[in-house]
């Protein structure tokens, strides 16, 4: 049939995705080998397995940022930034990596996402000194706006008509509204993996910025949180700072509604146990056993983030050994504190403090045949799994934490039951609380007493509690967690 007249057709979005995920860190990372060639590694974790499952039918695209020089090289070299189209094995998911320029990325990621928004929602500012919102900070904020805009542009381009888009975390709080402006047809969800601050703390942000963050998120059809506590705080912020109406589980503003949901992310027991059954974990378990000897293991495993409260945890252990000398020579505190965000000076200083307090404890208590503490600050995932298997006591005492998956992994991996000392300020306390020893994370003496109570718990009770904790921890594994969000959209 001849085509006549003015041709105005909208091309079908054939190659476009029906499901999209957006997050700062993607499922793959690149580094340059000694030969100058790009080497790719695939990350693990809940989001990766959940999205890979959703992506199995090939209809999903994961949009992420290039985090460093090698990532940027790979993204620049891939057609349209699509790594899968450049022949990289991205494990089932189609990945679009955004080669955002280095300056913009660093300012958005370090100064705004990590040093401002993450601090606000963990209520961690040392307020006599920080924050201080000056002209330099406003330039960083502009970088965050540009970074979020780059995500909105890429998502708008990749999404099929009426596609579902799941935007992740505090790096991308403006993206939902920016994306809605570009593509009103899309179903957009946002999920926050951190806590959320009460309005009085949140309003420390410059007024226009606080409102932009909330309005950015309300561009979504649904916003998700890990705990009802964080969801309630978010709703209160919207009411107080934006004058929004909140009714039932929705927030209404400007003729639109956003549903507020809680999805308490859990762990995948089978995946975790299968990983822990690998030989590299067995080798590390034996090595740890040799180092610990017959002592009972009090274990903690954290990324060294300021919220993890490692220093107070060490001080609590010191107090335990002082107040209850009967434990000396019979316990070892295994402390794995992995590096995190070493671009931020506060984080480097914190790691140094952890090491200093650990040395003090060794100096005070070590004997010729007993070392009270085993501290490692290098990342070793299989070694962490091995330690969680051996733990008789697990200490998870964050000042504030969106969820804390270590508290959930411990009971699932435990070989012989584990007594969990858990901060009441972790999202995980919602589900695990009754079978843990809950503590106020600021109360060092109470934490020491909780460690003592954990060591004194009869083995049968410890095992029974562990079975219940493992059941609660696995109630919503990553795949179902992701599925639940898609269903809501
Ligand atoms: C912390 C936050 C998480 C976030 C993660 C990102 O753990 O609590 O919500 O996803 O950092 O870490 P990254 O290494 O990518 O900055």
Coordinates of C-alpha atoms and ligand atoms in Angstrom, one line a residue:
X1 CA 0.0 0.0 0.0
X2 CA 1.5 3.3 -1.0
X3 CA 2.2 5.8 1.8
X4 CA 0.8 9.2 0.9
X5 CA 0.6 12.5 2.6
X6 CA 2.2 13.6 5.8
X7 CA 3.6 10.7 7.7
X8 CA 3.2 11.1 11.4
X9 CA 3.6 7.8 13.3
X10 CA 4.7 7.0 16.7
X11 CA 7.1 4.1 16.4
X12 CA 6.2 1.2 18.6
X13 CA 8.6 0.9 21.6
X14 CA 9.6 -2.5 20.4
X15 CA 13.0 -2.8 22.1
X16 CA 11.9 -1.2 25.3
X17 CA 11.6 -2.7 28.7
X18 CA 8.4 -3.5 30.6
X19 CA 10.2 -3.5 33.9
X20 CA 13.1 -1.2 34.9
X21 CA 15.2 -0.9 38.0
X22 CA 17.3 2.1 38.7
X23 CA 20.0 2.3 41.4
X24 CA 23.3 4.0 41.8
X25 CA 25.3 0.8 42.1
X26 CA 24.5 -1.7 39.5
X27 CA 24.9 -5.5 39.3
X28 CA 28.3 -5.3 37.6
X29 CA 31.5 -3.4 38.1
X30 CA 34.7 -3.0 36.0
X31 CA 38.3 -2.6 36.8
X32 CA 41.4 -2.3 34.6
X33 CA 43.6 -5.3 34.5
X34 CA 47.4 -5.0 34.5
X35 CA 47.3 -5.5 30.7
X36 CA 45.0 -2.5 30.4
X37 CA 42.0 -4.6 29.5
X38 CA 38.6 -4.2 31.2
X39 CA 37.6 -6.9 33.7
X40 CA 34.1 -7.3 34.8
X41 CA 32.8 -8.7 38.1
X42 CA 29.2 -9.4 39.1
X43 CA 28.0 -8.2 42.5
X44 CA 25.9 -10.3 44.9
X45 CA 23.2 -9.3 47.3
X46 CA 19.4 -9.2 47.5
X47 CA 18.7 -6.6 44.8
X48 CA 20.9 -8.4 42.3
X49 CA 19.3 -11.8 42.7
X50 CA 15.8 -10.3 42.9
X51 CA 16.2 -8.2 39.8
X52 CA 18.0 -11.0 37.9
X53 CA 14.9 -13.2 38.6
X54 CA 12.6 -10.4 37.3
X55 CA 14.8 -10.1 34.3
X56 CA 14.8 -13.7 33.3
X57 CA 12.2 -13.1 30.6
X58 CA 14.6 -10.5 29.1
X59 CA 12.0 -7.7 29.5
X60 CA 13.8 -5.9 32.3
X61 CA 16.5 -3.3 32.2
X62 CA 18.7 -2.2 35.1
X63 CA 19.9 1.4 34.9
X64 CA 22.9 2.3 37.1
X65 CA 25.7 4.7 37.3
X66 CA 29.3 4.2 36.2
X67 CA 31.1 4.4 39.6
X68 CA 34.7 4.8 38.5
X69 CA 37.1 5.2 35.6
X70 CA 36.8 1.6 34.3
X71 CA 33.0 1.6 34.6
X72 CA 33.0 4.8 32.6
X73 CA 35.2 3.3 29.9
X74 CA 32.9 0.3 29.6
X75 CA 29.8 2.4 29.5
X76 CA 31.2 4.8 26.9
X77 CA 32.2 1.8 24.7
X78 CA 28.9 0.1 24.9
X79 CA 26.2 1.0 22.3
X80 CA 23.8 3.4 24.2
X81 CA 25.6 2.4 27.4
X82 CA 23.9 -1.1 27.2
X83 CA 26.5 -3.4 28.5
X84 CA 24.6 -6.5 27.4
X85 CA 24.7 -5.2 23.9
X86 CA 28.5 -4.9 24.1
X87 CA 28.7 -8.6 24.8
X88 CA 29.3 -8.4 28.6
X89 CA 27.8 -11.3 30.5
X90 CA 25.5 -9.4 32.9
X91 CA 23.9 -12.5 34.2
X92 CA 20.4 -12.3 32.6
X93 CA 19.7 -8.6 33.3
X94 CA 20.0 -6.0 30.6
X95 CA 22.2 -3.3 32.1
X96 CA 22.4 0.3 31.0
X97 CA 25.3 2.0 32.7
X98 CA 25.4 5.8 32.7
X99 CA 28.8 7.4 32.1
X100 CA 27.9 10.5 34.2
X101 CA 30.9 12.8 34.2
X102 CA 33.3 12.2 37.1
X103 CA 32.9 15.6 38.8
X104 CA 29.1 15.4 38.8
X105 CA 29.1 11.8 40.0
X106 CA 31.5 12.5 42.8
X107 CA 29.7 15.6 44.1
X108 CA 26.3 13.9 43.9
X109 CA 27.4 10.6 45.4
X110 CA 29.8 11.8 48.1
X111 CA 28.7 15.3 49.1
X112 CA 24.9 14.9 48.7
X113 CA 23.9 11.2 48.8
X114 CA 26.4 10.0 51.3
X115 CA 27.4 13.0 53.3
X116 CA 24.0 14.8 53.5
X117 CA 20.9 12.7 52.7
X118 CA 22.3 9.5 54.3
X119 CA 23.3 11.4 57.4
X120 CA 20.0 13.2 57.7
X121 CA 18.0 9.9 57.6
X122 CA 20.4 8.2 60.0
X123 CA 20.2 11.3 62.2
X124 CA 24.0 11.3 62.4
X125 CA 25.2 14.9 62.1
X126 CA 27.6 16.1 64.7
X127 CA 25.4 19.2 64.9
X128 CA 27.7 21.7 66.5
X129 CA 29.9 21.4 63.4
X130 CA 27.7 20.0 60.6
X131 CA 25.8 20.3 58.3
X132 CA 26.6 23.8 57.0
X133 CA 24.7 24.7 53.8
X134 CA 26.8 27.2 52.0
X135 CA 27.4 28.2 48.3
X136 CA 29.8 25.3 47.8
X137 CA 27.1 22.9 49.1
X138 CA 24.6 24.5 46.6
X139 CA 26.9 23.5 43.8
X140 CA 27.0 20.0 45.0
X141 CA 23.2 20.0 45.2
X142 CA 23.1 21.0 41.5
X143 CA 25.3 18.0 40.7
X144 CA 22.7 15.8 42.5
X145 CA 19.9 17.3 40.4
X146 CA 21.9 16.7 37.3
X147 CA 22.7 13.1 38.3
X148 CA 19.0 12.4 39.0
X149 CA 18.1 14.0 35.7
X150 CA 20.5 11.7 33.8
X151 CA 18.7 8.7 35.4
X152 CA 15.2 10.2 34.5
X153 CA 16.3 10.7 30.9
X154 CA 17.7 7.2 30.5
X155 CA 14.7 5.6 32.1
X156 CA 12.3 7.6 29.9
X157 CA 14.3 6.4 26.9
X158 CA 14.4 2.7 27.9
X159 CA 10.9 2.2 29.2
X160 CA 8.1 0.7 27.1
X161 CA 4.6 2.2 27.2
X162 CA 3.1 1.8 30.7
X163 CA 6.2 0.1 32.0
X164 CA 6.9 -0.4 35.7
X165 CA 10.0 1.4 37.1
X166 CA 11.5 0.7 40.5
X167 CA 13.8 3.5 41.7
X168 CA 16.1 2.6 44.6
X169 CA 17.3 4.6 47.6
X170 CA 18.6 8.0 48.6
X171 CA 20.8 8.5 45.6
X172 CA 17.7 8.9 43.4
X173 CA 15.1 10.8 45.4
X174 CA 14.4 13.3 42.7
X175 CA 14.1 10.8 39.9
X176 CA 10.5 9.7 40.3
X177 CA 9.1 13.3 39.7
X178 CA 11.6 14.0 36.9
X179 CA 10.6 10.8 35.2
X180 CA 6.9 11.4 35.6
X181 CA 7.3 14.8 33.9
X182 CA 8.9 13.0 30.9
X183 CA 6.7 9.9 30.9
X184 CA 3.3 10.3 32.6
X185 CA 2.3 6.8 31.3
X186 CA 4.8 4.9 33.5
X187 CA 4.1 3.2 36.8
X188 CA 6.8 4.4 39.2
X189 CA 7.8 3.0 42.5
X190 CA 10.5 4.3 44.9
X191 CA 12.1 2.2 47.6
X192 CA 14.2 3.6 50.5
X193 CA 16.7 1.2 52.1
X194 CA 17.7 3.6 54.9
X195 CA 15.6 4.8 57.9
X196 CA 13.7 8.1 57.6
X197 CA 14.2 11.1 59.9
X198 CA 11.4 12.7 62.0
X199 CA 10.3 16.1 60.6
X200 CA 12.2 18.1 63.2
X201 CA 15.5 16.5 62.1
X202 CA 14.7 16.3 58.4
X203 CA 13.9 20.0 58.3
X204 CA 17.6 20.7 59.0
X205 CA 17.9 20.5 55.2
X206 CA 17.5 23.9 53.4
X207 CA 13.7 24.4 53.1
X208 CA 13.7 24.2 49.3
X209 CA 15.9 21.1 49.3
X210 CA 13.8 19.3 51.9
X211 CA 10.7 20.0 49.9
X212 CA 12.3 19.0 46.6
X213 CA 13.3 15.6 48.1
X214 CA 9.8 14.9 49.3
X215 CA 8.2 16.2 46.1
X216 CA 10.7 14.2 44.1
X217 CA 9.7 11.0 45.8
X218 CA 5.9 11.8 45.6
X219 CA 6.4 11.7 41.8
X220 CA 6.1 7.9 42.4
X221 CA 2.9 6.0 42.5
X222 CA 4.2 4.0 45.5
X223 CA 7.0 4.7 48.0
X224 CA 8.3 1.7 50.0
X225 CA 10.2 1.5 53.3
X226 CA 11.7 -1.3 55.3
X227 CA 9.9 -0.5 58.6
X228 CA 6.6 1.1 59.6
X229 CA 8.7 3.5 61.7
X230 CA 10.5 4.9 58.6
X231 CA 7.2 5.0 56.6
X232 CA 5.5 7.0 59.3
X233 CA 8.3 9.5 59.6
X234 CA 8.2 10.0 55.8
X235 CA 4.4 10.7 55.9
X236 CA 4.9 13.2 58.8
X237 CA 7.6 15.0 56.8
X238 CA 5.2 15.3 53.8
X239 CA 2.4 16.6 55.9
X240 CA 4.6 19.1 57.8
X241 CA 6.9 20.3 55.1
X242 CA 4.7 20.0 52.0
X243 CA 1.3 20.5 53.5
X244 CA 0.3 17.2 51.9
X245 CA -2.8 15.3 53.1
X246 CA -2.3 11.9 54.4
X247 CA -5.1 9.4 54.7
X248 CA -4.9 5.7 55.3
X249 CA -1.8 4.5 53.5
X250 CA -1.7 7.3 50.9
X251 CA -0.3 10.8 50.6
X252 CA -2.3 13.2 48.5
X253 CA -0.8 16.3 46.9
X254 CA -1.5 18.4 43.8
X255 CA -4.3 16.1 42.6
X256 CA -2.1 13.0 42.8
X257 CA -1.8 10.2 45.3
X258 CA 1.2 8.1 46.4
X259 CA 0.8 4.9 48.3
X260 CA 3.1 4.3 51.2
X261 CA 4.1 0.6 51.7
X262 CA 6.3 -1.4 54.0
X263 CA 8.2 -4.4 52.7
X264 CA 10.5 -5.9 55.3
X265 CA 13.3 -7.3 53.1
X266 CA 14.4 -10.7 54.3
X267 CA 17.1 -13.2 53.3
X268 CA 16.9 -16.2 50.9
X269 CA 17.8 -19.2 53.2
X270 CA 18.5 -21.6 50.4
X271 CA 20.8 -19.2 48.5
X272 CA 22.6 -18.3 51.7
X273 CA 23.1 -21.9 52.8
X274 CA 24.2 -23.0 49.4
X275 CA 26.8 -20.3 49.3
X276 CA 27.9 -21.2 52.8
X277 CA 28.4 -24.9 51.8
X278 CA 31.1 -23.9 49.3
X279 CA 34.7 -25.0 50.0
X280 CA 36.0 -21.5 50.4
X281 CA 33.7 -21.0 53.4
X282 CA 34.8 -24.4 54.9
X283 CA 38.5 -23.5 54.6
X284 CA 37.8 -20.2 56.5
X285 CA 35.7 -21.9 59.1
X286 CA 38.6 -24.2 59.9
X287 CA 41.0 -21.3 60.0
X288 CA 38.8 -19.4 62.3
X289 CA 38.2 -22.4 64.6
X290 CA 42.0 -22.8 64.9
X291 CA 42.4 -19.1 65.8
X292 CA 39.5 -19.1 68.3
X293 CA 40.3 -22.5 69.9
X294 CA 37.8 -23.7 72.4
X295 CA 36.6 -20.2 73.1
X296 CA 33.0 -19.1 72.5
X297 CA 32.6 -16.7 69.6
X298 CA 30.9 -13.3 70.0
X299 CA 30.7 -12.2 66.4
X300 CA 29.9 -8.9 64.6
X301 CA 30.1 -8.3 60.9
X302 CA 29.6 -4.8 59.5
X303 CA 30.6 -2.4 56.8
X304 CA 32.4 0.3 58.7
X305 CA 29.7 2.9 58.5
X306 CA 29.3 5.5 61.2
X307 CA 25.8 4.2 61.9
X308 CA 27.1 0.7 62.8
X309 CA 28.2 1.8 66.3
X310 CA 31.3 -0.5 66.3
X311 CA 33.2 1.6 68.9
X312 CA 30.5 1.4 71.5
X313 CA 30.1 -2.3 70.7
X314 CA 33.9 -2.7 71.5
X315 CA 33.5 -0.7 74.7
X316 CA 30.7 -2.9 75.7
X317 CA 32.9 -6.0 75.2
X318 CA 35.6 -4.3 77.3
X319 CA 33.0 -3.7 80.1
X320 CA 31.8 -7.3 79.8
X321 CA 35.3 -8.5 80.5
X322 CA 35.8 -6.0 83.4
X323 CA 32.5 -6.6 85.1
X324 CA 32.2 -10.4 84.4
X325 CA 35.8 -11.6 84.6
X326 CA 34.5 -15.2 84.5
X327 CA 34.3 -14.8 80.7
X328 CA 38.0 -14.0 80.4
X329 CA 39.9 -16.7 78.6
X330 CA 36.6 -18.3 77.5
X331 CA 35.3 -16.0 74.8
X332 CA 36.7 -14.3 71.7
X333 CA 35.1 -11.3 70.1
X334 CA 35.4 -11.7 66.3
X335 CA 35.0 -8.3 64.7
X336 CA 34.9 -8.0 60.9
X337 CA 34.7 -4.3 60.0
X338 CA 34.8 -3.9 56.3
X339 CA 36.0 -0.8 54.5
X340 CA 33.3 1.6 53.3
X341 CA 33.3 5.1 51.7
X342 CA 36.9 5.8 52.3
X343 CA 36.5 9.0 50.3
X344 CA 34.9 10.5 53.3
X345 CA 37.3 11.6 56.0
X346 CA 34.9 10.8 58.9
X347 CA 34.8 7.2 57.7
X348 CA 38.6 6.9 57.6
X349 CA 38.8 8.4 61.1
X350 CA 36.2 5.9 62.4
X351 CA 38.1 2.9 61.1
X352 CA 41.2 4.2 62.9
X353 CA 39.2 4.5 66.1
X354 CA 37.9 1.0 65.8
X355 CA 41.5 -0.2 65.5
X356 CA 42.6 1.9 68.4
X357 CA 39.9 0.6 70.8
X358 CA 40.6 -3.0 69.7
X359 CA 44.3 -2.5 70.5
X360 CA 43.4 -1.1 73.9
X361 CA 41.3 -4.2 74.7
X362 CA 44.1 -6.5 73.7
X363 CA 46.5 -4.6 75.8
X364 CA 44.3 -4.7 78.8
X365 CA 43.3 -8.4 78.7
X366 CA 45.4 -10.5 76.4
X367 CA 47.4 -13.3 78.1
X368 CA 50.1 -15.6 76.8
X369 CA 47.6 -18.1 75.6
X370 CA 44.4 -16.1 75.0
X371 CA 43.7 -13.2 72.7
X372 CA 40.3 -11.5 73.6
X373 CA 39.7 -10.1 70.2
X374 CA 40.1 -10.9 66.5
X375 CA 39.7 -7.8 64.3
X376 CA 39.8 -7.8 60.5
X377 CA 39.2 -4.8 58.4
X378 CA 39.6 -6.3 54.9
X379 CA 36.6 -7.5 53.0
X380 CA 36.1 -11.3 52.8
X381 CA 32.6 -12.5 52.2
X382 CA 33.1 -16.3 52.7
X383 CA 35.0 -15.5 55.9
X384 CA 31.9 -13.6 57.2
X385 CA 29.7 -16.5 56.4
X386 CA 32.1 -18.8 58.3
X387 CA 32.0 -16.5 61.3
X388 CA 28.2 -16.4 61.3
X389 CA 28.1 -20.2 61.3
X390 CA 30.4 -20.3 64.4
X391 CA 28.8 -17.4 66.3
X392 CA 27.4 -18.3 69.7
X393 CA 26.5 -14.6 70.2
X394 CA 25.9 -12.1 67.4
X395 CA 26.2 -8.4 68.1
X396 CA 24.2 -6.0 65.9
X397 CA 24.0 -2.7 67.6
X398 CA 23.6 0.1 65.0
X399 CA 22.6 3.6 66.1
X400 CA 20.0 3.4 63.4
X401 CA 19.6 1.1 60.5
X402 CA 17.0 0.7 57.7
X403 CA 16.9 -3.1 58.3
X404 CA 20.3 -4.8 58.9
X405 CA 20.5 -8.1 57.1
X406 CA 23.4 -9.5 59.2
X407 CA 20.8 -9.8 62.0
X408 CA 18.8 -12.0 59.7
X409 CA 21.7 -13.9 58.1
X410 CA 23.1 -15.0 61.5
X411 CA 20.2 -17.1 62.7
X412 CA 19.9 -18.7 59.2
X413 CA 23.5 -19.7 59.1
X414 CA 24.0 -20.6 62.7
X415 CA 25.4 -24.1 63.3
X416 CA 24.3 -24.5 66.9
X417 CA 22.0 -21.6 67.7
X418 CA 23.0 -18.0 68.2
X419 CA 21.9 -15.5 70.8
X420 CA 21.4 -12.1 69.0
X421 CA 22.1 -8.8 70.8
X422 CA 20.1 -6.4 68.6
X423 CA 19.7 -2.6 68.6
X424 CA 16.1 -1.6 69.0
X425 CA 16.9 1.1 66.4
X426 CA 17.4 -1.4 63.6
X427 CA 14.5 -2.1 61.3
X428 CA 15.1 -5.8 61.9
X429 CA 14.0 -5.3 65.5
X430 CA 10.4 -5.1 64.2
X431 CA 10.3 -8.7 63.2
X432 CA 13.1 -10.3 65.3
X433 CA 12.6 -8.3 68.5
X434 CA 11.0 -10.9 70.8
X435 CA 13.6 -13.5 70.3
X436 CA 16.6 -11.3 70.5
X437 CA 18.2 -9.4 73.4
X438 CA 17.2 -5.8 72.5
X439 CA 19.4 -2.9 73.5
X440 CA 19.5 0.8 73.4
X441 CA 22.6 1.2 71.2
X442 CA 23.9 4.3 73.2
X443 CA 23.9 2.3 76.5
X444 CA 27.3 0.6 76.6
X445 CA 26.6 -0.9 80.1
X446 CA 23.3 -2.3 79.0
X447 CA 24.9 -3.8 75.9
X448 CA 27.6 -5.4 78.0
X449 CA 24.9 -6.9 80.2
X450 CA 23.0 -8.1 77.1
X451 CA 26.2 -9.9 76.0
X452 CA 26.5 -11.5 79.4
X453 CA 22.8 -12.6 79.2
X454 CA 23.5 -14.0 75.7
X455 CA 26.5 -16.0 77.0
X456 CA 24.4 -17.2 79.9
X457 CA 21.4 -18.4 77.8
X458 CA 20.9 -22.2 78.1
X459 CA 21.8 -23.8 74.8
X460 CA 18.3 -25.3 74.3
X461 CA 16.7 -21.9 74.6
X462 CA 19.3 -20.4 72.2
X463 CA 18.5 -23.0 69.6
X464 CA 14.7 -22.6 69.9
X465 CA 15.0 -18.8 69.6
X466 CA 17.3 -19.3 66.6
X467 CA 14.7 -21.5 64.8
X468 CA 12.1 -18.8 65.3
X469 CA 14.5 -16.0 64.2
X470 CA 15.4 -17.9 61.1
X471 CA 11.8 -18.3 60.2
X472 CA 11.1 -14.6 60.6
X473 CA 14.3 -13.6 58.8
X474 CA 13.3 -15.6 55.7
X475 CA 9.6 -14.5 55.5
X476 CA 10.2 -12.1 52.6
X477 CA 13.3 -13.1 50.5
X478 CA 14.5 -10.7 47.9
X479 CA 12.6 -12.2 44.9
X480 CA 9.3 -12.0 46.7
X481 CA 10.2 -8.5 48.0
X482 CA 10.7 -7.3 44.5
X483 CA 7.7 -9.1 43.2
X484 CA 5.5 -7.5 45.9
X485 CA 6.6 -4.1 44.8
X486 CA 5.9 -4.8 41.1
X487 CA 2.5 -6.3 42.1
X488 CA 1.6 -3.0 43.9
X489 CA 2.3 -1.0 40.8
Ligands
LIG1 C1 24.3 1.8 53.0 C2 22.9 2.2 53.0 C3 22.1 1.4 51.9 C4 22.8 1.6 50.6 C5 24.3 1.3 50.6 C6 25.0 1.8 49.4 O1 24.5 0.5 53.5 O2 22.3 2.0 54.2 O3 20.8 1.9 51.8 O4 22.2 0.9 49.5 O5 24.9 2.0 51.7 O6 26.4 1.5 49.5 P1 27.4 2.0 48.5 O7 28.7 1.3 48.8 O8 26.9 1.6 47.1 O9 27.6 3.5 48.6

